[in-house]
Coordinates of C-alpha atoms and ligand atoms in Angstrom, one line a residue:
M31 CA 0.1 0.2 -0.2
T32 CA 1.6 3.6 -0.9
S33 CA -1.4 5.7 -0.4
L34 CA -4.6 6.7 2.3
T35 CA -6.9 8.8 3.3
L36 CA -7.9 9.4 6.6
Q37 CA -10.2 11.8 8.5
A38 CA -9.1 14.0 11.1
P39 CA -11.8 15.0 13.4
A40 CA -11.5 18.6 15.3
K41 CA -11.6 19.1 19.1
I42 CA -13.8 21.8 21.6
N43 CA -12.1 22.3 24.8
L44 CA -15.7 21.9 27.2
T45 CA -13.3 23.6 29.9
L46 CA -10.1 25.6 29.7
D47 CA -8.3 26.4 32.3
I48 CA -4.8 27.5 33.5
L49 CA -2.5 27.0 36.4
R50 CA 0.3 28.9 36.4
H51 CA 2.7 30.1 33.9
R52 CA 5.4 27.2 33.4
E53 CA 9.4 27.6 33.8
D54 CA 10.1 26.4 30.2
G55 CA 7.9 29.0 29.4
Y56 CA 4.9 26.4 29.0
H57 CA 1.5 27.1 30.8
E58 CA 0.5 24.1 33.2
L59 CA -3.2 23.3 32.0
C60 CA -6.6 21.3 33.3
M61 CA -9.1 21.4 30.0
V62 CA -11.5 19.4 29.5
M63 CA -11.6 17.7 25.8
Q64 CA -13.9 16.0 23.7
S65 CA -14.1 15.3 19.5
V66 CA -16.6 16.4 17.0
S67 CA -17.6 14.8 13.8
L68 CA -16.2 17.5 11.5
C69 CA -12.9 16.3 10.1
D70 CA -10.5 17.7 7.0
R71 CA -9.7 15.0 4.9
I72 CA -6.0 14.5 4.4
R73 CA -4.8 11.7 1.8
L74 CA -1.2 10.3 2.4
D75 CA 0.4 9.6 -0.8
F76 CA 3.9 7.6 -0.6
G77 CA 7.0 7.8 -3.7
S78 CA 5.6 11.3 -5.5
P79 CA 9.2 12.9 -5.7
G80 CA 9.8 16.4 -3.9
G81 CA 10.9 15.8 -0.6
I82 CA 8.3 15.5 2.3
R83 CA 5.8 18.2 2.0
A84 CA 1.8 19.6 1.8
E85 CA -0.7 20.9 -0.5
S86 CA -4.0 22.2 0.5
G87 CA -5.0 24.3 -2.7
L88 CA -5.1 27.4 1.1
R89 CA -2.6 30.0 -0.1
F90 CA -2.5 31.3 3.9
L91 CA -1.8 27.4 5.3
P92 CA 2.5 26.9 4.6
N93 CA 3.3 23.6 2.5
D94 CA 6.6 22.8 4.6
K95 CA 7.7 21.6 7.7
S96 CA 5.9 24.7 9.7
N97 CA 2.8 22.8 8.1
L98 CA 2.5 20.7 11.4
A99 CA 1.1 17.8 9.1
V100 CA 4.6 18.3 7.6
A101 CA 6.6 18.3 11.3
A102 CA 4.2 15.0 12.2
A103 CA 5.6 13.4 9.6
L104 CA 9.1 14.3 10.0
A105 CA 9.5 13.3 13.5
F106 CA 7.4 10.3 13.1
R107 CA 10.3 9.5 9.6
Q108 CA 12.8 10.3 12.9
A109 CA 11.0 8.3 15.8
T110 CA 10.8 5.6 13.5
G111 CA 14.7 5.5 11.3
G112 CA 12.6 5.4 8.5
R113 CA 14.6 6.0 5.1
W114 CA 11.5 7.1 3.1
Q115 CA 12.2 9.8 1.4
D116 CA 8.9 11.5 -0.6
L117 CA 5.4 12.0 0.6
L118 CA 3.2 13.7 -0.4
I119 CA 0.4 15.3 2.4
S120 CA -2.8 16.4 0.4
L121 CA -5.8 18.4 2.6
Q122 CA -8.6 18.8 2.3
K123 CA -9.6 21.2 5.4
R124 CA -13.2 21.5 6.5
I125 CA -12.5 22.8 10.1
P126 CA -11.9 26.3 10.4
V127 CA -8.1 27.3 10.6
C128 CA -6.3 28.6 13.3
A129 CA -8.7 29.4 15.2
G130 CA -9.0 26.6 18.4
T131 CA -10.6 24.0 17.5
A132 CA -7.5 22.0 17.1
G133 CA -7.8 21.7 12.7
G134 CA -4.0 21.9 12.4
S135 CA -2.7 19.1 15.1
S136 CA -5.2 17.4 14.4
D137 CA -4.3 17.2 11.1
A138 CA -1.0 16.0 12.6
A139 CA -1.9 13.0 14.2
A140 CA -4.1 11.6 11.5
V141 CA -0.5 12.0 9.4
L142 CA 0.8 9.8 12.2
R143 CA -1.9 7.5 12.2
G144 CA -1.7 7.2 9.2
L145 CA 1.6 6.1 8.8
N146 CA 1.8 3.5 10.9
Q147 CA -0.5 2.1 9.3
L148 CA 1.8 2.9 5.5
T149 CA 5.0 1.7 7.2
G150 CA 4.3 -1.2 9.6
A151 CA 5.3 0.6 12.0
G152 CA 2.7 -0.6 14.2
L153 CA 3.1 1.6 17.6
S154 CA 0.5 2.2 19.3
P155 CA -1.5 5.2 20.2
Q156 CA 0.3 5.6 23.0
A157 CA 3.9 5.8 21.4
L158 CA 2.2 8.1 18.6
A159 CA 1.1 10.5 21.0
Q160 CA 4.1 10.5 22.3
I161 CA 6.2 11.8 18.7
G162 CA 3.7 13.7 18.4
E163 CA 4.4 16.0 21.9
A164 CA 7.0 17.3 20.2
V165 CA 5.3 19.0 17.5
G166 CA 2.3 20.8 19.7
S167 CA 0.8 20.3 22.8
D168 CA -2.8 19.3 21.8
V169 CA -1.4 16.6 19.7
P170 CA -1.4 13.5 21.6
Y171 CA -4.8 14.8 22.7
C172 CA -5.8 14.4 19.2
V173 CA -4.1 11.6 18.7
L174 CA -6.3 9.1 21.0
G175 CA -9.4 11.5 20.8
T176 CA -12.8 11.0 22.1
T177 CA -13.4 12.4 26.0
A178 CA -10.4 13.2 27.8
L179 CA -9.0 15.2 30.5
A180 CA -5.5 17.0 29.6
Q181 CA -3.4 17.7 31.5
G182 CA 0.5 19.5 31.9
R183 CA 1.2 20.6 28.4
G184 CA -1.6 19.2 27.0
E185 CA -0.1 15.8 26.2
K186 CA -0.6 14.2 30.0
L187 CA -4.7 12.3 29.2
T188 CA -7.2 10.7 31.1
P189 CA -9.7 9.4 29.3
L190 CA -13.0 10.4 30.8
P191 CA -17.1 9.3 29.8
P192 CA -18.0 10.8 26.2
L193 CA -20.2 13.7 26.5
P194 CA -23.9 12.3 26.7
P195 CA -25.2 11.9 22.4
C196 CA -25.9 15.6 21.4
W197 CA -25.7 18.1 18.6
I198 CA -23.1 20.7 19.1
V199 CA -23.1 24.2 17.0
L200 CA -19.5 26.0 16.3
C201 CA -19.2 29.1 15.0
K202 CA -16.0 30.9 14.2
P203 CA -16.6 34.8 15.3
L204 CA -15.0 37.1 12.2
F205 CA -12.1 38.0 14.0
S206 CA -8.7 36.0 14.7
L207 CA -6.6 35.3 17.5
S208 CA -2.9 34.1 18.5
T209 CA -2.4 31.9 20.7
P210 CA 1.2 32.8 22.2
A211 CA -0.6 36.5 22.8
L212 CA -3.8 34.8 24.5
Y213 CA -0.9 33.4 27.1
R214 CA 0.6 36.5 27.7
A215 CA -2.4 38.3 28.3
W216 CA -3.0 36.0 31.1
D217 CA -0.3 36.4 32.5
K218 CA -1.2 39.9 32.5
A219 CA -5.0 39.8 33.2
R220 CA -5.0 35.9 35.2
P221 CA -8.3 35.7 35.7
K222 CA -10.3 35.0 38.9
L223 CA -13.2 33.3 37.7
R224 CA -11.9 29.2 37.0
P225 CA -14.0 26.4 35.7
D226 CA -15.6 23.9 38.1
T227 CA -14.0 21.4 36.2
Q228 CA -14.5 18.2 38.8
G229 CA -18.5 19.3 38.4
L230 CA -17.9 18.9 34.9
I231 CA -16.2 15.4 34.8
Q232 CA -19.6 14.8 37.0
G233 CA -21.8 15.8 34.9
L234 CA -19.9 13.1 32.3
E235 CA -20.1 10.2 35.0
Q236 CA -23.8 10.3 35.1
G237 CA -24.6 11.3 31.7
D238 CA -26.1 14.3 32.1
L239 CA -25.4 17.2 28.9
T240 CA -27.6 19.7 31.5
A241 CA -24.6 19.6 34.3
V242 CA -22.1 19.2 31.7
A243 CA -23.8 22.2 30.4
Q244 CA -23.9 24.3 32.1
R245 CA -20.5 24.3 33.5
L246 CA -19.0 24.7 29.9
F247 CA -16.4 27.5 31.2
N248 CA -12.6 28.9 29.0
V249 CA -10.1 31.1 31.2
F250 CA -9.2 33.0 27.1
E251 CA -12.4 34.5 27.3
H252 CA -12.1 36.0 29.6
T253 CA -8.5 37.6 28.6
L254 CA -10.2 38.9 25.1
S255 CA -10.0 43.1 24.4
P256 CA -13.6 44.1 24.5
R257 CA -14.6 44.0 21.3
Q258 CA -14.0 40.3 21.2
R259 CA -15.2 40.1 23.7
R260 CA -18.4 41.6 22.8
E261 CA -18.8 39.8 19.5
V262 CA -17.7 36.0 21.2
E263 CA -20.5 37.1 23.9
A264 CA -23.7 37.9 20.4
I265 CA -22.7 34.7 19.3
K266 CA -22.9 32.7 22.6
V267 CA -26.1 34.3 23.6
A268 CA -27.2 33.8 20.2
L269 CA -26.9 29.7 20.6
V270 CA -28.6 29.6 24.3
Q271 CA -31.6 31.5 23.1
A272 CA -31.7 29.4 20.0
G273 CA -32.2 26.9 22.4
A274 CA -28.2 26.1 23.1
L275 CA -27.8 23.7 27.0
G276 CA -24.6 26.4 27.4
A277 CA -22.2 27.7 25.3
A278 CA -17.8 28.4 25.4
M279 CA -15.4 29.3 23.4
S280 CA -12.9 26.4 22.4
G281 CA -9.3 26.7 23.0
S282 CA -7.6 29.0 22.5
G283 CA -10.6 30.7 19.9
P284 CA -12.0 32.7 18.4
T285 CA -14.6 29.5 17.7
V286 CA -17.8 29.5 20.1
F287 CA -19.7 26.4 20.6
G288 CA -23.2 25.9 21.6
L289 CA -24.4 22.1 22.9
F290 CA -27.8 21.5 22.1
D291 CA -30.4 18.4 23.2
Q292 CA -33.1 18.8 20.0
E293 CA -31.5 18.4 16.3
V294 CA -34.2 21.0 15.1
A295 CA -33.0 24.1 17.8
A296 CA -29.3 22.9 16.2
Q297 CA -30.2 23.0 12.7
D298 CA -32.2 26.6 13.1
A299 CA -29.5 28.3 15.4
V300 CA -27.1 27.6 12.5
T301 CA -28.7 29.1 10.0
L302 CA -29.7 32.0 12.3
L303 CA -25.9 32.3 12.6
K304 CA -25.1 31.7 8.3
E305 CA -26.8 34.8 8.3
S306 CA -23.7 36.5 10.1
Y307 CA -21.5 34.4 10.1
P308 CA -19.4 32.2 6.9
E309 CA -18.0 29.3 8.9
V310 CA -21.0 27.8 11.0
F311 CA -21.3 24.2 11.4
L312 CA -24.0 21.1 12.5
T313 CA -21.8 18.7 14.2
R314 CA -21.9 15.7 16.9
P315 CA -19.6 14.3 19.2
I316 CA -17.1 11.1 18.6
A317 CA -17.1 9.2 21.6
S318 CA -15.2 6.0 20.1
P319 CA -12.5 6.1 17.6
E320 CA -15.0 4.1 15.2
E321 CA -17.7 6.5 15.0
I322 CA -15.0 8.4 13.3
P323 CA -15.8 8.8 9.6
V324 CA -14.6 7.1 6.9
Ligands
LIG603 O1 2.8 23.7 22.4 P1 2.0 24.5 21.0 O2 3.3 24.7 19.5 O3 0.9 24.6 20.3 O4 1.6 25.5 21.6 C1 2.1 27.0 21.0 C2 2.1 28.0 21.8 O5 0.8 28.4 22.9 C3 3.6 28.2 22.8 O6 4.5 28.5 22.0 C4 2.5 28.8 23.9 O7 3.5 30.1 23.5 C5 1.3 28.8 24.2 N1 1.5 27.4 24.8 C6 1.5 27.5 26.5 N2 1.2 26.3 27.3 C7 0.7 25.4 26.8 C8 0.1 25.4 25.4 C9 0.8 26.2 24.4 O8 1.9 29.2 26.7 N3 0.4 23.9 27.4

């Protein structure tokens, strides 16, 4: 086999808490993560001459090792002592780019999974996650996926019970955020309000979607500029007025999501938000790796 097509699911943060600024420059995190059914499609082609590179048809996405998918292929080759030279990674993007939903990290994780299969390396998901650590903080989570508590830099993962079945509406605001700048803003602001992570985990354990939805919380929302905060709040209010049980910003943003127990209400929210925003998606949680769309 010389080529393979895979799906790379987006993720949302049900919670995002920052515990402290570490000596190595990173921040100690505590986050509840959930994979969702919105996926990028990735094709790996061995032997297509030209070295290891990506193509996406998007001008603003790099094709060299500054693309996390290429960085993942390089890290995999180094870790496994591979001698192969040529790999074309074709990315069909659907996950919003630089939007807090782990699009780039999930593409990188899919490359690790795909190369493991194509080369017959036979590494465990845990070993692939460890290779992913050097590529990006969210890559280990994206290798394992589903519902998990992520701690440390994001690489210490504990599986959690799945989010109860629901509909998830994602909406990307019209502005962009820089992840390092958000962490710097947190260093300055040190917001006092924090998520009830244990309460949310208890909600997952009890299969109580309402309890989970009431505890969605992202500390980064409290580091946004007033204009950005207004836009995020307006989307959250629109989602809740449409029937969402709760809403929050995901990761380092700016994508906002809402959890719905009724499909019709979620679809109505999508229709309404699409009047103002180009990137709005109706998704479902992924409870096990078998549920990743093919
Ligand atoms: O690991 P990754 O490349 O995804 O991180 C991007 C940036 O986000 C880092 O350079 C750092 O500024 C910040 N970061 C952090 N603490 C983390 C994860 C990321 O400060 N746990």
